[in-house]
Tab-separated table of C-alpha atoms in Angstrom:
chain	number	residue	atom	x	y	z
A	1494	MET	CA	-54.735	18.608	-1.345
A	1495	GLU	CA	-52.654	20.392	1.676
A	1496	ASP	CA	-50.845	17.403	2.352
A	1497	PHE	CA	-50.001	16.985	-1.969
A	1498	LEU	CA	-48.792	21.006	-2.040
A	1499	ARG	CA	-46.809	19.675	1.191
A	1500	ILE	CA	-44.830	16.855	-0.515
A	1501	PHE	CA	-44.218	18.821	-3.857
A	1502	GLY	CA	-43.559	21.987	-2.285
A	1503	ALA	CA	-40.326	20.319	-0.447
A	1504	VAL	CA	-39.730	18.076	-3.462
A	1505	ALA	CA	-39.390	20.490	-6.469
A	1506	SER	CA	-37.182	23.059	-3.341
A	1507	THR	CA	-35.284	19.899	-2.584
A	1508	SER	CA	-34.376	18.791	-6.723
A	1509	LEU	CA	-33.848	23.330	-7.122
A	1510	PHE	CA	-31.612	23.164	-4.562
A	1511	ALA	CA	-29.783	20.336	-5.703
A	1512	ALA	CA	-29.474	21.715	-9.047
A	1513	LEU	CA	-28.389	24.990	-7.694
A	1514	LEU	CA	-25.852	23.154	-5.562
A	1515	GLY	CA	-25.008	21.490	-8.382
A	1516	PHE	CA	-24.521	24.225	-11.110
A	1517	GLY	CA	-22.468	26.502	-8.362
A	1518	LEU	CA	-19.947	22.933	-8.101
A	1519	ALA	CA	-19.649	23.253	-12.389
A	1520	ILE	CA	-18.869	26.401	-12.004
A	1521	ALA	CA	-16.112	25.943	-9.125
A	1522	ALA	CA	-14.581	23.301	-10.983
A	1523	LYS	CA	-14.152	25.481	-13.905
A	1524	LYS	CA	-12.611	28.332	-11.757
A	1525	PHE	CA	-10.596	26.440	-9.482
A	1526	ARG	CA	-9.478	23.763	-12.974
A	1527	VAL	CA	-6.350	22.672	-12.250
A	1528	VAL	CA	-4.023	23.164	-15.912
A	1529	LYS	CA	-1.893	20.019	-15.644
A	1530	ASN	CA	1.295	20.046	-18.502
A	1531	PRO	CA	0.474	17.487	-21.664
A	1532	THR	CA	3.620	16.494	-21.690
A	1533	LEU	CA	3.297	14.926	-17.840
A	1534	GLU	CA	0.150	13.581	-19.284
A	1535	LYS	CA	1.767	12.137	-22.311
A	1536	ILE	CA	4.315	10.558	-19.938
A	1537	SER	CA	2.337	9.078	-17.504
A	1538	ALA	CA	0.400	6.779	-19.931
A	1539	ALA	CA	3.678	5.970	-21.974
A	1540	LEU	CA	4.891	4.426	-18.605
A	1541	PRO	CA	3.286	0.992	-17.523
A	1542	GLY	CA	2.509	2.309	-14.316
A	1543	LEU	CA	3.657	-0.211	-11.792
A	1544	ASN	CA	4.445	2.498	-8.926
A	1545	CYS	CA	7.599	-0.299	-8.806
A	1546	GLY	CA	10.822	2.190	-6.968
A	1547	ILE	CA	13.535	0.888	-10.323
A	1548	CYS	CA	13.569	4.677	-10.670
A	1549	GLY	CA	14.176	6.074	-8.338
A	1550	TYR	CA	11.161	8.292	-7.369
A	1551	THR	CA	8.280	7.199	-5.281
A	1552	GLY	CA	6.387	6.515	-8.127
A	1553	CYS	CA	5.616	6.100	-12.443
A	1554	GLU	CA	3.630	9.679	-11.566
A	1555	ALA	CA	6.802	11.776	-10.339
A	1556	TYR	CA	8.877	10.332	-12.369
A	1557	ALA	CA	7.197	11.278	-15.256
A	1558	GLU	CA	6.393	14.585	-13.914
A	1559	ALA	CA	10.624	15.086	-13.039
A	1560	LEU	CA	11.023	14.282	-16.746
A	1561	SER	CA	8.485	16.652	-17.727
A	1562	LEU	CA	10.085	19.340	-15.789
A	1563	GLU	CA	13.168	19.023	-16.968
A	1564	LYS	CA	14.771	17.794	-13.876
A	1565	GLU	CA	15.500	14.724	-14.791
A	1566	SER	CA	17.237	13.443	-18.272
A	1567	ASP	CA	17.674	9.769	-18.714
A	1568	THR	CA	14.871	8.294	-19.789
A	1569	ARG	CA	15.878	4.293	-19.281
A	1570	LYS	CA	14.988	4.698	-15.743
A	1571	CYS	CA	12.006	2.170	-16.500
A	1572	ARG	CA	13.004	-0.919	-16.048
A	1573	PRO	CA	9.467	-2.537	-16.270
A	1574	GLY	CA	9.125	-0.702	-19.418
A	1575	GLY	CA	11.846	-1.914	-21.638
A	1576	GLN	CA	12.399	-0.342	-24.602
A	1577	ALA	CA	9.424	0.045	-26.154
A	1578	THR	CA	8.356	3.189	-23.336
A	1579	ILE	CA	12.320	4.236	-23.775
A	1580	ASP	CA	10.999	5.176	-27.255
A	1581	GLU	CA	7.852	6.542	-26.258
A	1582	ILE	CA	9.222	9.204	-24.120
A	1583	SER	CA	12.017	10.139	-25.874
A	1584	GLN	CA	9.812	10.758	-28.285
A	1585	ILE	CA	7.369	12.466	-26.229
A	1586	LEU	CA	10.521	14.514	-25.585
A	1587	GLY	CA	12.147	15.177	-29.053
A	1588	ILE	CA	15.355	13.492	-27.472
A	1589	GLU	CA	17.425	11.221	-29.915
A	1590	SER	CA	16.207	7.409	-27.719
A	1591	SER	CA	18.823	5.747	-26.911
A	1592	ALA	CA	19.571	1.579	-26.373
A	1593	GLY	CA	18.881	0.896	-22.826
A	1594	THR	CA	20.226	-1.917	-19.959
A	1595	LYS	CA	20.081	-5.480	-20.751
A	1596	ARG	CA	16.621	-6.777	-19.230
A	1597	MET	CA	17.775	-8.135	-15.514
A	1598	VAL	CA	15.324	-10.625	-14.197
A	1599	ALA	CA	15.371	-12.030	-10.717
A	1600	ARG	CA	16.185	-15.510	-9.374
A	1601	LEU	CA	16.723	-17.780	-6.456
A	1602	ALA	CA	19.608	-18.728	-6.052
A	1603	CYS	CA	18.849	-21.262	-3.860
A	1604	LEU	CA	18.658	-25.214	-4.356
A	1605	GLY	CA	18.220	-25.718	-1.098
A	1606	GLY	CA	14.836	-27.211	-0.560
A	1607	THR	CA	13.622	-29.602	1.629
A	1608	GLY	CA	15.388	-32.876	2.339
A	1609	ILE	CA	17.779	-30.911	0.652
A	1610	ALA	CA	19.346	-29.116	2.850
A	1611	VAL	CA	19.445	-30.025	7.161
A	1612	GLN	CA	16.805	-27.620	8.519
A	1613	ASP	CA	17.820	-26.939	12.593
A	1614	PHE	CA	14.260	-26.260	13.829
A	1615	SER	CA	10.756	-26.024	12.536
A	1616	PHE	CA	9.179	-22.404	12.832
A	1617	GLN	CA	6.293	-21.921	13.516
A	1618	ALA	CA	5.060	-18.110	14.442
A	1619	TYR	CA	4.474	-14.762	12.071
A	1620	GLU	CA	4.710	-16.687	8.164
A	1621	ASP	CA	7.601	-13.964	7.483
A	1622	CYS	CA	11.131	-14.242	6.147
A	1623	GLU	CA	12.441	-10.685	8.641
A	1624	SER	CA	10.948	-12.653	11.709
A	1625	LEU	CA	11.831	-16.542	10.606
A	1626	LYS	CA	16.152	-14.377	10.133
A	1627	LEU	CA	15.194	-12.806	13.980
A	1628	HIS	CA	15.624	-16.366	15.056
A	1629	PHE	CA	19.111	-17.973	14.967
A	1630	ASP	CA	19.531	-16.342	11.300
A	1631	GLY	CA	16.791	-18.634	10.091
A	1632	ASP	CA	14.974	-22.469	10.399
A	1633	LYS	CA	18.036	-24.018	7.986
A	1634	GLY	CA	21.307	-25.287	8.878
A	1635	CYS	CA	22.787	-22.872	5.568
A	1636	LYS	CA	22.213	-18.951	7.188
A	1637	TYR	CA	22.853	-17.940	3.410
A	1638	GLY	CA	19.757	-19.908	2.231
A	1639	CYS	CA	16.121	-19.229	0.783
A	1640	MET	CA	13.522	-19.871	3.817
A	1641	GLY	CA	10.388	-20.483	2.122
A	1642	LEU	CA	8.672	-17.747	3.948
A	1643	GLY	CA	7.881	-15.304	0.732
A	1644	SER	CA	8.312	-12.462	1.982
A	1645	CYS	CA	9.407	-11.664	-1.711
A	1646	ILE	CA	5.770	-13.213	-2.943
A	1647	LYS	CA	4.521	-9.615	-0.782
A	1648	VAL	CA	6.600	-7.218	-2.418
A	1649	CYS	CA	6.616	-8.770	-6.044
A	1650	PRO	CA	4.159	-5.917	-8.124
A	1651	VAL	CA	3.538	-8.251	-10.472
A	1652	ASP	CA	2.778	-11.773	-8.658
A	1653	ALA	CA	6.121	-13.292	-10.272
A	1654	ILE	CA	7.206	-14.921	-7.320
A	1655	SER	CA	5.016	-18.050	-6.493
A	1656	LYS	CA	6.205	-20.749	-4.045
A	1657	THR	CA	7.200	-24.605	-5.049
A	1658	ASP	CA	6.739	-27.606	-3.133
A	1659	ASN	CA	9.510	-28.349	-1.879
A	1660	GLY	CA	9.931	-25.291	0.794
A	1661	LEU	CA	11.396	-22.901	-0.988
A	1662	VAL	CA	10.509	-19.544	-4.464
A	1663	GLU	CA	10.612	-19.273	-8.089
A	1664	VAL	CA	10.031	-16.430	-9.722
A	1665	SER	CA	9.032	-16.712	-13.476
A	1666	ALA	CA	11.050	-14.859	-15.721
A	1667	ALA	CA	9.112	-13.921	-18.036
A	1668	ARG	CA	6.903	-12.060	-15.812
A	1669	CYS	CA	9.537	-10.641	-14.056
A	1670	ILE	CA	10.070	-6.773	-14.752
A	1671	GLY	CA	13.825	-6.300	-12.854
A	1672	CYS	CA	12.194	-4.274	-10.615
A	1673	GLU	CA	14.341	-5.310	-6.915
A	1674	LEU	CA	11.674	-5.201	-4.675
A	1675	CYS	CA	12.626	-8.814	-3.911
A	1676	VAL	CA	16.435	-8.694	-3.665
A	1677	LYS	CA	15.811	-5.610	-1.480
A	1678	VAL	CA	13.106	-6.945	1.075
A	1679	CYS	CA	15.010	-10.808	0.791
A	1680	PRO	CA	16.662	-10.904	4.740
A	1681	SER	CA	19.135	-13.723	3.975
A	1682	GLY	CA	20.265	-11.541	-0.535
A	1683	VAL	CA	19.412	-14.659	-1.596
A	1684	MET	CA	17.390	-13.196	-4.447
A	1685	LYS	CA	19.843	-12.661	-7.271
A	1686	MET	CA	19.432	-10.435	-10.540
A	1687	ILE	CA	20.529	-12.236	-13.534
A	1688	PRO	CA	20.654	-11.553	-17.549
A	1689	ALA	CA	17.224	-12.199	-18.712
A	1690	ASP	CA	19.590	-13.921	-21.859
A	1691	THR	CA	22.275	-15.667	-19.916
A	1692	ASP	CA	22.800	-19.437	-20.497
A	1693	PHE	CA	23.634	-20.543	-16.785
A	1694	PHE	CA	23.840	-19.496	-12.882
A	1695	VAL	CA	24.689	-20.347	-10.052
A	1696	ALA	CA	22.071	-21.755	-7.468
A	1697	CYS	CA	24.023	-21.449	-4.409
A	1698	ASN	CA	24.924	-18.254	-2.305
A	1699	SER	CA	27.011	-20.080	1.022
A	1700	ARG	CA	29.823	-18.361	1.665
A	1701	ASP	CA	30.834	-21.149	4.078
A	1702	LYS	CA	33.715	-23.760	3.984
A	1703	GLY	CA	33.250	-26.396	1.801
A	1704	LYS	CA	33.075	-29.268	4.462
A	1705	LEU	CA	30.283	-27.410	6.778
A	1706	THR	CA	28.423	-26.405	3.589
A	1707	LYS	CA	28.873	-29.943	2.204
A	1708	ALA	CA	27.167	-31.197	5.292
A	1709	LEU	CA	24.399	-29.223	5.437
A	1710	CYS	CA	23.161	-28.271	2.395
A	1711	SER	CA	23.318	-31.761	-0.604
A	1712	ALA	CA	23.112	-28.327	-3.628
A	1713	GLY	CA	25.543	-26.339	-2.651
A	1714	CYS	CA	28.808	-24.523	-3.921
A	1715	ILE	CA	31.412	-26.461	-1.442
A	1716	GLY	CA	34.161	-24.036	-3.233
A	1717	CYS	CA	35.730	-26.692	-4.303
A	1718	ARG	CA	37.351	-24.323	-7.797
A	1719	ILE	CA	36.683	-27.126	-10.814
A	1720	CYS	CA	34.972	-25.185	-13.277
A	1721	GLU	CA	37.351	-22.070	-12.383
A	1722	LYS	CA	40.430	-23.530	-12.854
A	1723	LYS	CA	39.640	-26.613	-16.133
A	1724	PHE	CA	37.308	-24.782	-17.379
A	1725	PRO	CA	38.717	-21.213	-17.864
A	1726	GLU	CA	36.843	-20.244	-20.802
A	1727	SER	CA	33.395	-20.136	-18.741
A	1728	GLY	CA	33.746	-17.357	-16.406
A	1729	PHE	CA	33.207	-18.960	-13.237
A	1730	GLN	CA	35.859	-17.585	-10.116
A	1731	VAL	CA	35.108	-18.464	-6.945
A	1732	GLU	CA	34.915	-15.960	-4.986
A	1733	ASP	CA	34.808	-16.770	-0.352
A	1734	ASN	CA	34.260	-20.521	-1.287
A	1735	LEU	CA	31.042	-19.636	-3.687
A	1736	ALA	CA	31.399	-19.662	-7.676
A	1737	SER	CA	30.331	-16.865	-9.327
A	1738	LEU	CA	29.210	-16.234	-13.157
A	1739	ASN	CA	30.684	-13.643	-14.769
A	1740	TYR	CA	27.841	-12.822	-17.646
A	1741	ASN	CA	30.099	-9.565	-19.356
A	1742	LYS	CA	32.338	-12.880	-20.871
A	1743	LYS	CA	30.598	-13.396	-24.375
A	1744	ASP	CA	32.331	-16.918	-25.655
A	1745	ASN	CA	30.082	-18.716	-22.784
A	1746	GLU	CA	32.422	-22.567	-23.826
A	1747	GLY	CA	32.740	-24.633	-21.533
A	1748	ARG	CA	29.627	-24.030	-19.436
A	1749	MET	CA	27.839	-26.354	-19.817
A	1750	GLU	CA	30.982	-28.654	-18.903
A	1751	ALA	CA	31.763	-26.777	-16.465
A	1752	ALA	CA	27.961	-27.202	-14.971
A	1753	GLN	CA	28.498	-31.039	-15.471
A	1754	ALA	CA	30.989	-31.184	-13.636
A	1755	CYS	CA	30.462	-29.678	-10.860
A	1756	PRO	CA	30.419	-32.237	-7.327
A	1757	ALA	CA	27.591	-30.307	-5.868
A	1758	LYS	CA	25.698	-29.439	-9.422
A	1759	CYS	CA	24.706	-25.904	-8.289
A	1760	ILE	CA	25.685	-24.489	-11.644
A	1761	ILE	CA	21.993	-24.467	-13.507
A	1762	GLN	CA	20.594	-23.906	-16.983
A	1763	ALA	CA	19.046	-20.979	-16.829
A	1764	GLY	CA	15.776	-22.233	-18.358
A	1765	SER	CA	16.168	-24.934	-16.177
A	1766	LYS	CA	14.297	-25.511	-13.194
A	1767	THR	CA	16.017	-28.275	-11.162
A	1768	LEU	CA	18.863	-29.846	-10.872
A	1769	LEU	CA	21.343	-30.468	-13.751
A	1770	LYS	CA	20.735	-34.219	-15.210
A	1771	THR	CA	24.026	-35.957	-15.346
B	160	MET	CA	-16.008	22.131	31.131
B	161	THR	CA	-18.806	21.435	28.730
B	162	TYR	CA	-16.165	21.588	25.517
B	163	ILE	CA	-13.714	18.911	27.589
B	164	GLY	CA	-16.581	16.922	27.911
B	165	ILE	CA	-17.988	16.992	24.199
B	166	ILE	CA	-14.211	16.537	22.954
B	167	PHE	CA	-14.600	13.268	25.764
B	168	THR	CA	-18.038	11.876	24.573
B	169	TYR	CA	-17.031	11.766	20.668
B	170	VAL	CA	-13.930	10.796	21.273
B	171	PHE	CA	-14.156	8.003	23.669
B	172	VAL	CA	-17.833	7.409	25.185
B	173	SER	CA	-19.665	7.883	22.371
B	174	ASN	CA	-17.077	6.398	19.560
B	175	LEU	CA	-18.737	7.057	15.395
B	176	VAL	CA	-17.121	3.697	14.297
B	177	LEU	CA	-16.735	1.859	17.807
B	178	THR	CA	-19.814	2.375	20.391
B	179	GLN	CA	-21.969	4.164	17.027
B	180	PHE	CA	-21.093	1.459	14.621
B	181	LEU	CA	-21.243	4.388	11.737
B	182	GLY	CA	-18.564	4.913	8.931
B	183	LEU	CA	-17.479	1.342	8.694
B	184	CYS	CA	-16.029	0.919	4.841
B	185	PRO	CA	-13.152	3.416	5.317
B	186	PHE	CA	-12.722	1.521	8.754
B	187	ILE	CA	-12.633	-2.003	7.561
B	188	GLY	CA	-11.654	-0.879	3.755
B	189	VAL	CA	-8.703	1.673	4.580
B	190	SER	CA	-7.288	0.187	7.468
B	191	ASN	CA	-4.630	-2.572	5.868
B	192	LYS	CA	-2.117	0.041	6.586
B	193	THR	CA	-0.832	2.377	8.866
B	194	GLU	CA	0.071	5.304	6.797
B	195	ASN	CA	-3.380	5.497	4.515
B	196	ALA	CA	-5.425	4.924	8.393
B	197	VAL	CA	-3.748	8.106	9.284
B	198	GLY	CA	-4.609	10.022	6.104
B	199	MET	CA	-8.075	8.909	6.009
B	200	GLY	CA	-8.598	9.375	9.187
B	201	PHE	CA	-6.830	12.970	9.180
B	202	ALA	CA	-9.153	13.804	5.578
B	203	VAL	CA	-12.170	12.984	8.052
B	204	MET	CA	-11.623	15.115	11.113
B	205	PHE	CA	-11.104	17.492	8.270
B	206	VAL	CA	-14.261	16.764	6.873
B	207	MET	CA	-16.238	16.019	9.912
B	208	SER	CA	-15.188	19.316	11.020
B	209	THR	CA	-16.058	21.781	8.264
B	210	ALA	CA	-19.694	19.536	7.717
B	211	SER	CA	-20.929	20.133	11.221
B	212	LEU	CA	-19.927	24.091	11.157
B	213	ILE	CA	-21.800	24.318	7.455
B	214	THR	CA	-24.726	21.797	8.555
B	215	TRP	CA	-25.320	23.772	11.903
B	216	ALA	CA	-25.430	26.882	10.445
B	217	PHE	CA	-28.199	26.044	7.388
B	218	GLN	CA	-29.562	24.597	10.498
B	219	HIS	CA	-30.584	27.578	11.889
B	220	PHE	CA	-30.722	30.492	8.861
B	221	VAL	CA	-31.936	28.242	5.977
B	222	LEU	CA	-33.548	25.212	7.416
B	223	ILE	CA	-35.889	26.900	10.518
B	224	PRO	CA	-37.165	30.387	9.114
B	225	LEU	CA	-38.403	28.323	6.618
B	226	ASN	CA	-39.749	25.839	8.294
B	227	VAL	CA	-38.353	22.907	6.726
B	228	VAL	CA	-36.596	21.540	9.546
B	229	PHE	CA	-37.968	18.050	7.821
B	230	LEU	CA	-35.843	17.847	4.736
B	231	GLN	CA	-32.578	18.271	6.883
B	232	THR	CA	-31.468	14.289	6.825
B	233	VAL	CA	-31.737	14.835	2.509
B	234	THR	CA	-30.022	18.768	2.426
B	235	PHE	CA	-27.640	17.758	4.306
B	236	ILE	CA	-26.442	14.960	2.384
B	237	LEU	CA	-26.463	17.597	-0.362
B	238	VAL	CA	-24.534	20.359	1.812
B	239	ILE	CA	-21.910	18.008	2.928
B	240	ALA	CA	-21.252	16.285	-0.897
B	241	SER	CA	-21.439	19.598	-2.335
B	242	ILE	CA	-19.205	21.342	0.305
B	243	VAL	CA	-16.346	18.171	0.284
B	244	GLN	CA	-16.173	18.645	-3.896
B	245	LEU	CA	-15.502	21.721	-3.675
B	246	VAL	CA	-13.048	21.974	-1.082
B	247	GLU	CA	-11.258	19.490	-2.669
B	248	MET	CA	-10.689	21.814	-5.702
B	249	VAL	CA	-9.789	24.564	-3.639
B	250	VAL	CA	-7.582	22.543	-2.131
B	251	ARG	CA	-5.828	20.603	-5.493
B	252	LYS	CA	-6.351	24.670	-6.530
B	253	THR	CA	-4.273	26.072	-3.930
B	254	SER	CA	-1.867	23.925	-1.965
B	255	PRO	CA	-0.484	20.324	-3.614
B	256	PRO	CA	1.092	18.867	-1.040
B	257	LEU	CA	-2.440	18.741	0.673
B	258	TYR	CA	-3.757	17.596	-1.989
B	259	LYS	CA	-1.390	14.542	-2.081
B	260	ALA	CA	-2.039	13.743	1.242
B	261	LEU	CA	-5.293	14.008	1.750
B	262	GLY	CA	-7.390	14.899	-1.268
B	263	ILE	CA	-7.422	10.769	-2.921
B	264	TYR	CA	-9.128	10.526	0.471
B	265	LEU	CA	-11.799	13.197	0.181
B	266	PRO	CA	-14.206	11.702	-2.475
B	267	LEU	CA	-14.787	8.458	-0.716
B	268	ILE	CA	-16.026	10.820	2.086
B	269	THR	CA	-18.859	12.455	0.243
B	270	THR	CA	-21.175	10.437	1.574
B	271	ASN	CA	-19.914	8.769	4.497
B	272	CYS	CA	-22.311	7.920	7.257
B	273	GLY	CA	-20.175	9.097	9.556
B	274	VAL	CA	-20.313	12.624	8.473
B	275	LEU	CA	-23.974	13.001	8.059
B	276	GLY	CA	-24.045	11.265	11.800
B	277	ILE	CA	-22.046	13.742	13.631
B	278	ALA	CA	-24.479	16.422	11.919
B	279	LEU	CA	-27.283	15.549	11.946
B	280	ILE	CA	-26.232	14.739	16.156
B	281	SER	CA	-24.827	18.139	17.091
B	282	VAL	CA	-27.860	19.484	15.815
B	283	ASN	CA	-30.112	16.923	17.750
B	284	GLU	CA	-28.322	17.833	20.119
B	285	ASP	CA	-28.694	21.317	19.870
B	286	TYR	CA	-25.177	22.603	20.301
B	287	ASN	CA	-24.496	26.449	18.384
B	288	ALA	CA	-21.698	26.788	16.870
B	289	VAL	CA	-18.600	26.981	18.364
B	290	GLU	CA	-19.681	23.078	20.437
B	291	SER	CA	-21.193	21.778	16.821
B	292	PHE	CA	-17.404	22.592	15.550
B	293	LEU	CA	-16.060	20.858	18.652
B	294	ALA	CA	-18.506	17.792	18.429
B	295	GLY	CA	-16.914	17.110	14.668
B	296	LEU	CA	-13.561	17.747	14.784
B	297	SER	CA	-13.559	15.072	18.572
B	298	ALA	CA	-15.912	12.672	16.242
B	299	GLY	CA	-13.154	12.920	13.241
B	300	LEU	CA	-10.042	12.191	16.319
B	301	GLY	CA	-12.255	9.300	17.819
B	302	PHE	CA	-12.256	8.022	14.109
B	303	LEU	CA	-8.750	8.373	13.839
B	304	VAL	CA	-7.877	7.205	16.579
B	305	ALA	CA	-9.999	3.946	16.258
B	306	LEU	CA	-8.707	4.098	12.114
B	307	LEU	CA	-5.205	3.760	13.754
B	308	PHE	CA	-5.877	1.748	16.442
B	309	MET	CA	-7.564	-1.261	13.779
B	310	SER	CA	-4.671	-0.573	11.293
B	311	ALA	CA	-2.046	-1.385	13.430
B	312	ILE	CA	-3.593	-4.477	14.468
B	313	ARG	CA	-4.081	-5.164	11.529
B	314	GLU	CA	-0.794	-4.921	10.228
B	315	ARG	CA	-0.271	-7.683	12.682
B	316	LEU	CA	-2.741	-9.444	12.349
B	317	GLU	CA	-1.200	-9.904	7.712
B	318	LEU	CA	2.129	-11.908	9.781
B	319	GLU	CA	0.438	-14.266	11.642
B	320	ARG	CA	-0.785	-17.605	10.759
B	321	VAL	CA	-4.723	-17.354	10.888
B	322	PRO	CA	-7.122	-20.114	10.326
B	323	LYS	CA	-7.477	-19.941	6.338
B	324	TYR	CA	-10.962	-19.639	6.760
B	325	LEU	CA	-10.800	-16.213	8.900
B	326	ARG	CA	-7.768	-14.693	7.038
B	327	GLY	CA	-8.646	-10.865	5.468
B	328	THR	CA	-11.801	-8.867	6.361
B	329	PRO	CA	-13.204	-12.330	8.544
B	330	ILE	CA	-10.854	-11.907	11.239
B	331	ALA	CA	-11.082	-7.703	11.119
B	332	PHE	CA	-14.372	-7.725	11.248
B	333	ILE	CA	-13.562	-10.119	14.665
B	334	SER	CA	-10.955	-7.717	16.358
B	335	GLY	CA	-13.127	-4.812	15.470
B	336	GLY	CA	-15.506	-6.342	17.231
B	337	LEU	CA	-13.570	-7.272	19.916
B	338	MET	CA	-11.790	-3.908	19.512
B	339	ALA	CA	-15.277	-2.367	20.599
B	340	LEU	CA	-16.548	-3.932	23.662
B	341	ALA	CA	-13.234	-3.033	24.670
B	342	PHE	CA	-13.959	0.791	24.101
B	343	MET	CA	-17.798	0.039	25.635
B	344	ALA	CA	-15.475	0.680	29.108
B	345	PHE	CA	-16.002	3.596	28.180
B	346	ASP	CA	-19.048	5.004	29.494
B	347	LYS	CA	-21.378	8.198	30.734
B	348	ALA	CA	-20.451	7.230	35.088
B	349	LEU	CA	-16.852	7.118	33.942
B	350	LEU	CA	-17.089	10.654	31.752
B	351	ALA	CA	-18.711	12.019	34.789
B	352	ASN	CA	-15.832	10.192	37.621
B	353	ILE	CA	-13.492	12.330	34.778
B	354	ILE	CA	-14.623	15.667	35.258
B	355	GLY	CA	-16.641	15.902	37.350
B	356	ALA	CA	-20.253	16.318	35.640
């Protein structure tokens, strides 16, 4: 009986003590409640919450805070959210909604996979592009191309990038949110932002002279200017031995012909993954 | 001299994580990035020192007078958990920058065994208030050191071509074990040599 009372007393007093502490915490929670700005909460809910940082803030929460405190008036900075998010934020803030910038997606500007580009040596260490870049500017003959170790895969917040069988990476345009993190991390600068609705783009980043490019990679732009000269309407221009496409040009006359005329076949259709078949 | 002894003991000789194997979940869970490890480390340091001081007071002013020392473990858990919650609320209200740095880690530590461990150790060693506080502080420092080393190792491991079957947590456990082995070099005899105690 004595023992039973002792055990009962211990259990009862501990429970009482716990209840007291809980009660105290409940009071404290009320006293120390942080009044959150309702606008801030609404904006936070409207943002995608990916914390990609393309808006220029440290994360979605910081952008929402700046917007709610009216330190920031531009509601179009969230690119992953697209037009829907812009409309929603503008509505919350009572600002007239405006059309956002064109949707941009990342795309690898390199076709020099295994067997197409010359490989100088084999790198057997850190699986990291930055580290490989420090060794003779990369393992490929072409120092502008994709090294395929996938530093971009690690930074992508939405897992839109994956390795391909031929030693390169590819971006899923459907999943890309245009945060540009992969563009910033790539030491070769071979990841490019292109408009999501473009029909063609130049899949090469080599600024080497034509002869050298040809020796190093069979799918490299040799800067021959065929696309520029023969199809002046197409919007291709060559600078630094590398062709580029002026995406602002509305009419796309002659782009298909230019792509077919390209000797290296490095002008490709944005929808396709591989070289253009002739 | 004894204060230095306490600091040295809990940072190196009986480092909570590496020789007593307490608080292993945050050691593995939060050690993949240095920046997180530092935040967590400081939060733990803060909680451990407060908790040891409070539990010392609780032991001497409540448990011993009431003659219910056998309830030590249970009540300590309650006290520590409540204190951490309370501190979290106060910090959130009074200092948003500090809350941003430590706040997100505080709820993770409410029931950390390392925190309870150092509280019980200080009570069992019969420390006075200052010594308890110091033990908590240095145990937290030891935790911070272990976490920091571990995160540095893991950041390097992330880039290394680790065999497929060891990638992630397995290799982290192995490196943690090797680090613990290295920490075994710090022992009581070394401590006696250094501080002459």
